[in-house]
Amino acid sequence: MATFIALVSALLVSSVYSAKALSSNYYDHTCPQAESMVSRTVKKAMLSDKTVPAALLRMHFHDCFIRVTPFCLAFLLGCDASVLLNSTSKNQAEKDGPPNISLHAFYVIDIAKEEIEASCPGVVSCADILAFAARDAVSLSGGPTWDVPKGRLDGRISKANDTLQLPFPTFNISQLQQSFAQRGLSLDDLVALSEFAASLQSVCPMHNKVKNAGANMDTTPVAFDNGYFELLLQGKSLFSSDQALLTNPKTKALVSKYACSQEEFEKAFVKAMIRMSSITGGEEIRRHCRVVR
Ligand SMILES: *[C@@H]1O[C@H](CO)[C@@H](O)[C@H](O)[C@H]1NC(C)=O
Ligand SMILES: *[C@@H]1O[C@H](CO)[C@@H](O)[C@H](O)[C@H]1NC(C)=O
Ligand SMILES: *[C@@H]1O[C@H](CO)[C@@H](O)[C@H](O)[C@H]1NC(C)=O
Ligand SMILES: *[C@@H]1O[C@H](CO)[C@@H](O)[C@H](O)[C@H]1NC(C)=O
């Protein structure tokens, strides 16, 4: 039985990660202007709303972390733009999920998609647009930039209750590690992404050291520096899942490393972002990011 489960999960995991090979030059012939269109849109939106970068990054995390359950055949979806879908009369979508996940700035993706559809209709997925926008959000906030692997497809399923799969701010180190491992992500990825991972599950203030920490994560502009790790070492973290990073020798060593070196932090962050955003599923290219075709 154990062997059988191991075999099945190995097959499933390999099918998740090989479901759709992503590539750097995916749109070179079909829509080379897609990325610059997204960058322009994000930049413009940031000028009138400083919370846009944090919102886009958070949206991308949500998208990639939801519906990745390797033991269940039906749910092999990661970054598939399910977070962008509107609720319908028959279905309550992720964006309206429990508890209040307080996502915003969907309009930025709508504008970028509309512009891209006008010049290359039916070619660029909403999931890729969101991955580009998250990268731009980081680099336009003074963080590193990187080449986003492309070729994701959009999913057709978005369930409100799936937001319960996100890591909770109250998770201890083993729960965090498990949540990341289920998505093929390592302890290194966990620490590098922790500034944002903990804020994924929107919060009940009473579970947090700092009242309304979750709300603040949404309204303060993202600063891409390693200051978070310094604060963490000083015991000034917002979430108990952040403090959990100090309870394991390996993650604690990583926290110290990133606190000492902005360069090491950026390198690890980029690597983790690429790994996280390469969890793919999906089956179509939507025309409008809020509705399935
Ligand atoms: C999606 O929902 C938003 C907010 O409820 C609404 O303003 C918008 O018109 C909807 N869009 C579509 C295409 O259904
Ligand atoms: C959840 O969101 C709805 C509308 O989006 C709002 O009316 C309600 O007050 C929110 N609840 C909490 C607990 O924040
Ligand atoms: C979500 O889960 C709760 C509790 O398990 C359940 O009562 C509710 O009906 C579910 N909602 C949806 C939309 O599936
Ligand atoms: C983390 O929490 C889980 C569930 O409550 C518990 O089983 C586990 O022992 C805890 N692990 C640590 C390292 O505290």
Short mmCIF file of N, CA and C in Angstrom, two decimals, residues 38-207:
data_model
loop_
_atom_site.label_atom_id
_atom_site.label_comp_id
_atom_site.label_asym_id
_atom_site.label_seq_id
_atom_site.Cartn_x
_atom_site.Cartn_y
_atom_site.Cartn_z
N VAL A 38 2.41 44.86 -20.22
CA VAL A 38 2.09 44.65 -18.81
C VAL A 38 2.90 45.63 -17.95
N SER A 39 4.21 45.75 -18.23
CA SER A 39 5.06 46.65 -17.44
C SER A 39 4.53 48.07 -17.47
N ARG A 40 4.16 48.52 -18.66
CA ARG A 40 3.64 49.89 -18.78
C ARG A 40 2.39 50.07 -17.95
N THR A 41 1.51 49.10 -18.00
CA THR A 41 0.25 49.18 -17.25
C THR A 41 0.51 49.20 -15.74
N VAL A 42 1.41 48.34 -15.28
CA VAL A 42 1.71 48.28 -13.85
C VAL A 42 2.33 49.61 -13.38
N LYS A 43 3.25 50.11 -14.18
CA LYS A 43 3.94 51.36 -13.83
C LYS A 43 2.93 52.50 -13.70
N LYS A 44 2.03 52.57 -14.66
CA LYS A 44 1.03 53.63 -14.67
C LYS A 44 0.10 53.51 -13.45
N ALA A 45 -0.32 52.30 -13.15
CA ALA A 45 -1.22 52.09 -12.02
C ALA A 45 -0.55 52.46 -10.70
N MET A 46 0.76 52.16 -10.61
CA MET A 46 1.51 52.48 -9.38
C MET A 46 1.57 53.97 -9.11
N LEU A 47 1.57 54.75 -10.18
CA LEU A 47 1.66 56.20 -10.01
C LEU A 47 0.46 56.75 -9.24
N SER A 48 -0.71 56.15 -9.46
CA SER A 48 -1.88 56.67 -8.76
C SER A 48 -2.24 55.86 -7.51
N ASP A 49 -1.64 54.68 -7.35
CA ASP A 49 -1.94 53.88 -6.16
C ASP A 49 -0.70 53.09 -5.73
N LYS A 50 -0.14 53.50 -4.61
CA LYS A 50 1.11 52.88 -4.13
C LYS A 50 0.93 51.46 -3.64
N THR A 51 -0.32 51.03 -3.42
CA THR A 51 -0.53 49.67 -2.92
C THR A 51 -0.59 48.64 -4.05
N VAL A 52 -0.55 49.12 -5.29
CA VAL A 52 -0.67 48.21 -6.43
C VAL A 52 0.40 47.11 -6.46
N PRO A 53 1.69 47.43 -6.26
CA PRO A 53 2.69 46.35 -6.31
C PRO A 53 2.43 45.24 -5.29
N ALA A 54 2.14 45.62 -4.05
CA ALA A 54 1.88 44.61 -3.01
C ALA A 54 0.66 43.78 -3.40
N ALA A 55 -0.35 44.45 -3.94
CA ALA A 55 -1.58 43.76 -4.31
C ALA A 55 -1.33 42.74 -5.42
N LEU A 56 -0.53 43.12 -6.41
CA LEU A 56 -0.27 42.22 -7.53
C LEU A 56 0.54 41.00 -7.10
N LEU A 57 1.52 41.27 -6.25
CA LEU A 57 2.36 40.19 -5.76
C LEU A 57 1.53 39.20 -4.95
N ARG A 58 0.70 39.75 -4.12
CA ARG A 58 -0.14 38.92 -3.26
C ARG A 58 -1.12 38.08 -4.09
N MET A 59 -1.66 38.71 -5.13
CA MET A 59 -2.60 38.02 -6.01
C MET A 59 -1.92 36.81 -6.68
N HIS A 60 -0.67 37.03 -7.10
CA HIS A 60 0.08 35.96 -7.76
C HIS A 60 0.36 34.80 -6.79
N PHE A 61 0.74 35.13 -5.56
CA PHE A 61 0.95 34.09 -4.55
C PHE A 61 -0.31 33.29 -4.34
N HIS A 62 -1.41 33.99 -4.17
CA HIS A 62 -2.69 33.32 -3.97
C HIS A 62 -2.95 32.35 -5.10
N ASP A 63 -2.75 32.87 -6.30
CA ASP A 63 -3.04 32.08 -7.49
C ASP A 63 -2.23 30.79 -7.49
N CYS A 64 -0.95 30.91 -7.22
CA CYS A 64 -0.05 29.76 -7.32
C CYS A 64 -0.21 28.77 -6.18
N PHE A 65 -0.65 29.24 -5.01
CA PHE A 65 -0.71 28.37 -3.85
C PHE A 65 -2.01 27.58 -3.75
N ILE A 66 -2.99 27.96 -4.55
CA ILE A 66 -4.29 27.33 -4.38
C ILE A 66 -4.52 26.20 -5.38
N ARG A 67 -5.22 25.17 -4.86
CA ARG A 67 -5.56 23.99 -5.66
C ARG A 67 -4.35 23.22 -6.13
N VAL A 68 -3.38 23.05 -5.24
CA VAL A 68 -2.27 22.16 -5.55
C VAL A 68 -2.35 21.01 -4.58
N THR A 69 -3.02 19.95 -4.96
CA THR A 69 -3.17 18.81 -4.06
C THR A 69 -2.76 17.55 -4.80
N PRO A 70 -1.47 17.22 -4.73
CA PRO A 70 -0.91 16.13 -5.52
C PRO A 70 -1.59 14.79 -5.29
N PHE A 71 -2.32 14.62 -4.20
CA PHE A 71 -2.92 13.30 -3.96
C PHE A 71 -4.31 13.19 -4.57
N CYS A 72 -4.78 14.26 -5.15
CA CYS A 72 -6.12 14.22 -5.70
C CYS A 72 -6.07 14.57 -7.18
N LEU A 73 -6.38 13.59 -8.00
CA LEU A 73 -6.25 13.74 -9.44
C LEU A 73 -6.88 14.99 -10.03
N ALA A 74 -8.00 15.39 -9.43
CA ALA A 74 -8.77 16.46 -10.06
C ALA A 74 -8.16 17.84 -9.88
N PHE A 75 -7.28 17.97 -8.90
CA PHE A 75 -6.90 19.33 -8.55
C PHE A 75 -5.42 19.63 -8.78
N LEU A 76 -4.98 19.51 -9.98
CA LEU A 76 -3.56 19.73 -10.23
C LEU A 76 -3.29 21.12 -10.81
N LEU A 77 -3.83 22.11 -10.16
CA LEU A 77 -3.71 23.45 -10.74
C LEU A 77 -2.95 24.36 -9.81
N GLY A 78 -2.11 25.19 -10.34
CA GLY A 78 -1.37 26.15 -9.52
C GLY A 78 -1.62 27.54 -10.05
N CYS A 79 -0.60 28.11 -10.70
CA CYS A 79 -0.72 29.48 -11.24
C CYS A 79 -1.57 29.42 -12.50
N ASP A 80 -2.87 29.52 -12.34
CA ASP A 80 -3.78 29.35 -13.48
C ASP A 80 -4.81 30.47 -13.54
N ALA A 81 -4.50 31.58 -12.87
CA ALA A 81 -5.37 32.76 -12.89
C ALA A 81 -6.76 32.49 -12.30
N SER A 82 -6.89 31.43 -11.51
CA SER A 82 -8.19 31.15 -10.88
C SER A 82 -8.56 32.27 -9.91
N VAL A 83 -7.56 32.95 -9.38
CA VAL A 83 -7.81 34.02 -8.42
C VAL A 83 -8.50 35.22 -9.09
N LEU A 84 -8.41 35.30 -10.41
CA LEU A 84 -8.99 36.45 -11.11
C LEU A 84 -10.47 36.25 -11.44
N LEU A 85 -10.94 35.00 -11.41
CA LEU A 85 -12.32 34.73 -11.83
C LEU A 85 -13.34 35.33 -10.88
N ASN A 86 -14.39 35.90 -11.46
CA ASN A 86 -15.50 36.41 -10.66
C ASN A 86 -16.37 35.27 -10.16
N SER A 87 -17.05 35.50 -9.06
CA SER A 87 -18.09 34.56 -8.64
C SER A 87 -19.22 34.61 -9.67
N THR A 88 -19.97 33.51 -9.75
CA THR A 88 -21.14 33.48 -10.63
C THR A 88 -22.35 33.11 -9.77
N SER A 89 -23.52 33.04 -10.39
CA SER A 89 -24.71 32.71 -9.60
C SER A 89 -24.58 31.32 -8.99
N LYS A 90 -23.80 30.44 -9.64
CA LYS A 90 -23.67 29.06 -9.14
C LYS A 90 -22.42 28.80 -8.33
N ASN A 91 -21.49 29.73 -8.35
CA ASN A 91 -20.19 29.45 -7.74
C ASN A 91 -19.59 30.67 -7.04
N GLN A 92 -19.17 30.45 -5.80
CA GLN A 92 -18.47 31.51 -5.10
C GLN A 92 -16.97 31.32 -5.36
N ALA A 93 -16.34 32.33 -5.93
CA ALA A 93 -14.95 32.19 -6.39
C ALA A 93 -13.94 32.50 -5.30
N GLU A 94 -12.68 32.12 -5.56
CA GLU A 94 -11.57 32.35 -4.62
C GLU A 94 -11.54 33.77 -4.09
N LYS A 95 -11.70 34.73 -4.98
CA LYS A 95 -11.55 36.12 -4.55
C LYS A 95 -12.59 36.52 -3.52
N ASP A 96 -13.66 35.74 -3.41
CA ASP A 96 -14.66 35.99 -2.38
C ASP A 96 -14.60 34.94 -1.27
N GLY A 97 -13.42 34.37 -1.12
CA GLY A 97 -13.24 33.25 -0.19
C GLY A 97 -13.10 33.66 1.27
N PRO A 98 -13.23 32.66 2.15
CA PRO A 98 -13.12 32.91 3.60
C PRO A 98 -11.67 32.86 4.06
N PRO A 99 -11.27 33.50 5.13
CA PRO A 99 -11.99 34.67 5.63
C PRO A 99 -11.78 35.76 4.60
N ASN A 100 -12.01 36.98 4.86
CA ASN A 100 -11.85 37.99 3.82
C ASN A 100 -10.41 38.03 3.33
N ILE A 101 -10.21 37.69 2.08
CA ILE A 101 -8.83 37.65 1.63
C ILE A 101 -8.36 39.01 1.11
N SER A 102 -9.27 39.95 1.06
CA SER A 102 -8.95 41.35 0.74
C SER A 102 -7.91 41.54 -0.36
N LEU A 103 -8.23 41.00 -1.51
CA LEU A 103 -7.38 41.23 -2.67
C LEU A 103 -7.93 42.44 -3.40
N HIS A 104 -7.04 43.18 -4.04
CA HIS A 104 -7.54 44.26 -4.88
C HIS A 104 -6.60 44.47 -6.05
N ALA A 105 -6.89 45.49 -6.86
CA ALA A 105 -6.10 45.83 -8.04
C ALA A 105 -6.29 44.86 -9.21
N PHE A 106 -7.43 44.17 -9.21
CA PHE A 106 -7.75 43.31 -10.36
C PHE A 106 -7.83 44.12 -11.66
N TYR A 107 -8.20 45.38 -11.51
CA TYR A 107 -8.37 46.22 -12.70
C TYR A 107 -7.07 46.36 -13.49
N VAL A 108 -5.93 46.27 -12.79
CA VAL A 108 -4.64 46.41 -13.48
C VAL A 108 -4.46 45.27 -14.50
N ILE A 109 -4.83 44.07 -14.07
CA ILE A 109 -4.74 42.91 -14.96
C ILE A 109 -5.74 43.05 -16.11
N ASP A 110 -6.93 43.55 -15.79
CA ASP A 110 -7.95 43.76 -16.84
C ASP A 110 -7.44 44.69 -17.93
N ILE A 111 -6.80 45.79 -17.50
CA ILE A 111 -6.32 46.77 -18.48
C ILE A 111 -5.23 46.14 -19.36
N ALA A 112 -4.29 45.45 -18.72
CA ALA A 112 -3.20 44.82 -19.47
C ALA A 112 -3.76 43.78 -20.45
N LYS A 113 -4.71 42.98 -19.97
CA LYS A 113 -5.29 41.94 -20.83
C LYS A 113 -6.00 42.56 -22.03
N GLU A 114 -6.74 43.62 -21.78
CA GLU A 114 -7.50 44.25 -22.85
C GLU A 114 -6.55 44.77 -23.94
N GLU A 115 -5.46 45.38 -23.49
CA GLU A 115 -4.49 45.92 -24.43
C GLU A 115 -3.84 44.80 -25.24
N ILE A 116 -3.50 43.72 -24.56
CA ILE A 116 -2.85 42.59 -25.23
C ILE A 116 -3.82 41.92 -26.21
N GLU A 117 -5.08 41.74 -25.78
CA GLU A 117 -6.08 41.13 -26.67
C GLU A 117 -6.27 41.93 -27.94
N ALA A 118 -6.14 43.28 -27.82
CA ALA A 118 -6.33 44.13 -28.98
C ALA A 118 -5.24 43.89 -30.02
N SER A 119 -4.02 43.53 -29.57
CA SER A 119 -2.99 43.32 -30.58
C SER A 119 -2.67 41.85 -30.86
N CYS A 120 -2.89 40.96 -29.90
CA CYS A 120 -2.70 39.53 -30.19
C CYS A 120 -3.81 38.74 -29.51
N PRO A 121 -4.98 38.70 -30.13
CA PRO A 121 -6.13 38.06 -29.49
C PRO A 121 -5.96 36.56 -29.26
N GLY A 122 -6.39 36.12 -28.04
CA GLY A 122 -6.45 34.69 -27.75
C GLY A 122 -5.11 34.00 -27.60
N VAL A 123 -4.04 34.77 -27.35
CA VAL A 123 -2.70 34.17 -27.34
C VAL A 123 -2.07 34.13 -25.94
N VAL A 124 -2.24 35.22 -25.19
CA VAL A 124 -1.52 35.34 -23.92
C VAL A 124 -2.46 35.04 -22.75
N SER A 125 -2.09 34.08 -21.92
CA SER A 125 -2.96 33.68 -20.81
C SER A 125 -2.97 34.73 -19.70
N CYS A 126 -4.07 34.74 -18.96
CA CYS A 126 -4.18 35.63 -17.80
C CYS A 126 -3.16 35.23 -16.74
N ALA A 127 -2.87 33.93 -16.65
CA ALA A 127 -1.91 33.43 -15.66
C ALA A 127 -0.52 34.00 -15.96
N ASP A 128 -0.15 34.06 -17.24
CA ASP A 128 1.15 34.66 -17.59
C ASP A 128 1.15 36.16 -17.31
N ILE A 129 0.06 36.83 -17.63
CA ILE A 129 -0.03 38.28 -17.40
C ILE A 129 0.17 38.57 -15.91
N LEU A 130 -0.44 37.74 -15.07
CA LEU A 130 -0.31 37.94 -13.62
C LEU A 130 1.13 37.68 -13.16
N ALA A 131 1.77 36.67 -13.74
CA ALA A 131 3.17 36.38 -13.39
C ALA A 131 4.09 37.54 -13.82
N PHE A 132 3.83 38.10 -14.99
CA PHE A 132 4.62 39.28 -15.44
C PHE A 132 4.40 40.44 -14.48
N ALA A 133 3.13 40.67 -14.14
CA ALA A 133 2.77 41.81 -13.29
C ALA A 133 3.42 41.69 -11.92
N ALA A 134 3.50 40.47 -11.38
CA ALA A 134 4.12 40.27 -10.06
C ALA A 134 5.61 40.58 -10.15
N ARG A 135 6.25 40.13 -11.23
CA ARG A 135 7.67 40.43 -11.43
C ARG A 135 7.87 41.95 -11.54
N ASP A 136 7.03 42.59 -12.33
CA ASP A 136 7.15 44.05 -12.49
C ASP A 136 6.92 44.78 -11.17
N ALA A 137 5.99 44.26 -10.38
CA ALA A 137 5.70 44.87 -9.08
C ALA A 137 6.96 44.87 -8.22
N VAL A 138 7.72 43.79 -8.28
CA VAL A 138 8.96 43.69 -7.51
C VAL A 138 10.02 44.64 -8.06
N SER A 139 10.24 44.56 -9.37
CA SER A 139 11.35 45.36 -9.91
C SER A 139 11.04 46.86 -9.88
N LEU A 140 9.78 47.22 -10.09
CA LEU A 140 9.43 48.65 -10.05
C LEU A 140 9.40 49.19 -8.62
N SER A 141 9.50 48.29 -7.63
CA SER A 141 9.57 48.72 -6.23
C SER A 141 11.01 48.69 -5.72
N GLY A 142 11.95 48.62 -6.64
CA GLY A 142 13.35 48.65 -6.23
C GLY A 142 13.95 47.28 -5.98
N GLY A 143 13.20 46.23 -6.31
CA GLY A 143 13.72 44.87 -6.14
C GLY A 143 14.39 44.37 -7.40
N PRO A 144 14.80 43.13 -7.39
CA PRO A 144 15.47 42.55 -8.56
C PRO A 144 14.48 42.29 -9.70
N THR A 145 15.00 42.06 -10.89
CA THR A 145 14.13 41.65 -11.99
C THR A 145 14.62 40.30 -12.50
N TRP A 146 13.80 39.61 -13.26
CA TRP A 146 14.19 38.30 -13.79
C TRP A 146 13.33 37.98 -15.00
N ASP A 147 13.77 36.93 -15.69
CA ASP A 147 13.07 36.47 -16.87
C ASP A 147 11.98 35.49 -16.43
N VAL A 148 10.72 35.83 -16.67
CA VAL A 148 9.62 34.96 -16.24
C VAL A 148 9.40 33.85 -17.27
N PRO A 149 9.50 32.58 -16.87
CA PRO A 149 9.15 31.50 -17.80
C PRO A 149 7.67 31.63 -18.17
N LYS A 150 7.33 31.38 -19.44
CA LYS A 150 5.97 31.64 -19.93
C LYS A 150 5.33 30.41 -20.56
N GLY A 151 4.02 30.52 -20.73
CA GLY A 151 3.29 29.43 -21.37
C GLY A 151 2.27 28.78 -20.46
N ARG A 152 1.93 29.47 -19.35
CA ARG A 152 0.88 28.95 -18.46
C ARG A 152 -0.47 28.99 -19.17
N LEU A 153 -1.38 28.14 -18.72
CA LEU A 153 -2.75 28.21 -19.23
C LEU A 153 -3.68 28.61 -18.09
N ASP A 154 -4.85 29.12 -18.45
CA ASP A 154 -5.82 29.55 -17.45
C ASP A 154 -6.73 28.40 -17.05
N GLY A 155 -7.06 28.36 -15.76
CA GLY A 155 -7.95 27.32 -15.25
C GLY A 155 -9.41 27.73 -15.36
N ARG A 156 -10.28 26.76 -15.16
CA ARG A 156 -11.73 27.03 -15.25
C ARG A 156 -12.41 26.88 -13.90
N ILE A 157 -11.62 26.58 -12.87
CA ILE A 157 -12.21 26.33 -11.55
C ILE A 157 -11.68 27.33 -10.54
N SER A 158 -12.57 27.91 -9.78
CA SER A 158 -12.18 28.83 -8.71
C SER A 158 -13.18 28.70 -7.59
N LYS A 159 -12.73 28.16 -6.47
CA LYS A 159 -13.64 27.86 -5.35
C LYS A 159 -13.26 28.68 -4.12
N ALA A 160 -14.26 29.35 -3.57
CA ALA A 160 -14.03 30.19 -2.40
C ALA A 160 -13.32 29.43 -1.29
N ASN A 161 -13.76 28.22 -1.02
CA ASN A 161 -13.21 27.48 0.11
C ASN A 161 -11.75 27.06 -0.08
N ASP A 162 -11.27 27.10 -1.31
CA ASP A 162 -9.88 26.71 -1.54
C ASP A 162 -8.89 27.68 -0.90
N THR A 163 -9.36 28.87 -0.54
CA THR A 163 -8.44 29.81 0.12
C THR A 163 -8.00 29.25 1.47
N LEU A 164 -8.74 28.27 1.97
CA LEU A 164 -8.34 27.64 3.24
C LEU A 164 -7.06 26.82 3.09
N GLN A 165 -6.63 26.59 1.86
CA GLN A 165 -5.37 25.86 1.63
C GLN A 165 -4.15 26.76 1.81
N LEU A 166 -4.35 28.05 1.90
CA LEU A 166 -3.21 28.95 2.05
C LEU A 166 -2.59 28.78 3.43
N PRO A 167 -1.27 29.03 3.54
CA PRO A 167 -0.66 28.91 4.87
C PRO A 167 -1.24 29.96 5.82
N PHE A 168 -1.52 29.55 7.03
CA PHE A 168 -2.06 30.48 8.02
C PHE A 168 -0.93 31.23 8.72
N PRO A 169 -1.20 32.46 9.17
CA PRO A 169 -0.17 33.20 9.90
C PRO A 169 0.22 32.53 11.22
N THR A 170 -0.61 31.59 11.66
CA THR A 170 -0.35 30.93 12.94
C THR A 170 0.42 29.61 12.77
N PHE A 171 0.76 29.26 11.54
CA PHE A 171 1.45 27.98 11.30
C PHE A 171 2.78 27.92 12.04
N ASN A 172 3.10 26.72 12.55
CA ASN A 172 4.44 26.50 13.10
C ASN A 172 5.35 26.03 11.97
N ILE A 173 6.62 25.80 12.31
CA ILE A 173 7.59 25.52 11.25
C ILE A 173 7.27 24.24 10.48
N SER A 174 6.77 23.21 11.17
CA SER A 174 6.50 21.97 10.41
C SER A 174 5.30 22.12 9.50
N GLN A 175 4.31 22.89 9.94
CA GLN A 175 3.15 23.13 9.07
C GLN A 175 3.55 23.96 7.85
N LEU A 176 4.39 24.97 8.08
CA LEU A 176 4.86 25.79 6.97
C LEU A 176 5.65 24.96 5.97
N GLN A 177 6.55 24.14 6.54
CA GLN A 177 7.41 23.32 5.68
C GLN A 177 6.56 22.37 4.84
N GLN A 178 5.54 21.80 5.48
CA GLN A 178 4.67 20.87 4.76
C GLN A 178 3.89 21.58 3.65
N SER A 179 3.37 22.76 3.99
CA SER A 179 2.60 23.52 3.01
C SER A 179 3.45 23.84 1.78
N PHE A 180 4.70 24.20 2.01
CA PHE A 180 5.60 24.50 0.89
C PHE A 180 6.02 23.23 0.16
N ALA A 181 6.32 22.17 0.93
CA ALA A 181 6.77 20.93 0.30
C ALA A 181 5.70 20.36 -0.62
N GLN A 182 4.42 20.51 -0.24
CA GLN A 182 3.33 20.01 -1.08
C GLN A 182 3.32 20.71 -2.44
N ARG A 183 3.96 21.85 -2.50
CA ARG A 183 4.02 22.60 -3.75
C ARG A 183 5.39 22.49 -4.40
N GLY A 184 6.18 21.55 -3.91
CA GLY A 184 7.52 21.35 -4.48
C GLY A 184 8.49 22.44 -4.09
N LEU A 185 8.21 23.15 -2.99
CA LEU A 185 9.08 24.26 -2.59
C LEU A 185 9.86 23.89 -1.33
N SER A 186 11.10 24.36 -1.27
CA SER A 186 12.03 23.97 -0.21
C SER A 186 12.02 24.93 0.98
N LEU A 187 12.81 24.61 1.99
CA LEU A 187 12.97 25.51 3.14
C LEU A 187 13.60 26.84 2.71
N ASP A 188 14.52 26.77 1.76
CA ASP A 188 15.13 28.00 1.23
C ASP A 188 14.06 28.90 0.61
N ASP A 189 13.19 28.28 -0.18
CA ASP A 189 12.10 29.04 -0.80
C ASP A 189 11.20 29.64 0.28
N LEU A 190 10.92 28.83 1.28
CA LEU A 190 10.05 29.26 2.37
C LEU A 190 10.59 30.52 3.04
N VAL A 191 11.86 30.52 3.37
CA VAL A 191 12.42 31.67 4.06
C VAL A 191 12.48 32.89 3.13
N ALA A 192 12.89 32.66 1.89
CA ALA A 192 13.01 33.79 0.95
C ALA A 192 11.66 34.44 0.68
N LEU A 193 10.60 33.63 0.68
CA LEU A 193 9.28 34.17 0.36
C LEU A 193 8.48 34.53 1.61
N SER A 194 9.09 34.35 2.79
CA SER A 194 8.28 34.40 4.01
C SER A 194 7.68 35.76 4.30
N GLU A 195 8.37 36.81 3.84
CA GLU A 195 7.84 38.15 4.07
C GLU A 195 6.41 38.25 3.54
N PHE A 196 6.16 37.48 2.46
CA PHE A 196 4.85 37.56 1.82
C PHE A 196 3.98 36.35 2.12
N ALA A 197 4.61 35.23 2.28
CA ALA A 197 3.86 33.99 2.49
C ALA A 197 2.95 34.08 3.72
N ALA A 198 3.48 34.67 4.78
CA ALA A 198 2.71 34.73 6.01
C ALA A 198 1.48 35.61 5.87
N SER A 199 1.57 36.56 4.96
CA SER A 199 0.45 37.48 4.83
C SER A 199 -0.59 36.97 3.85
N LEU A 200 -0.36 35.78 3.30
CA LEU A 200 -1.27 35.26 2.29
C LEU A 200 -2.67 35.04 2.81
N GLN A 201 -2.72 34.34 3.92
CA GLN A 201 -4.02 34.04 4.47
C GLN A 201 -4.44 35.29 5.22
N SER A 202 -5.47 35.91 4.76
CA SER A 202 -5.83 37.16 5.42
C SER A 202 -6.25 36.85 6.84
N VAL A 203 -6.02 37.82 7.69
CA VAL A 203 -5.84 37.47 9.09
C VAL A 203 -6.96 37.87 10.03
N CYS A 204 -7.11 37.08 11.06
CA CYS A 204 -7.87 37.49 12.21
C CYS A 204 -6.87 38.22 13.10
N PRO A 205 -7.07 39.51 13.34
CA PRO A 205 -6.08 40.27 14.09
C PRO A 205 -5.73 39.62 15.44
N MET A 206 -6.69 38.94 16.04
CA MET A 206 -6.42 38.39 17.37
C MET A 206 -5.35 37.30 17.35
N HIS A 207 -5.10 36.72 16.18
CA HIS A 207 -4.08 35.68 16.10
C HIS A 207 -2.69 36.28 15.92
#
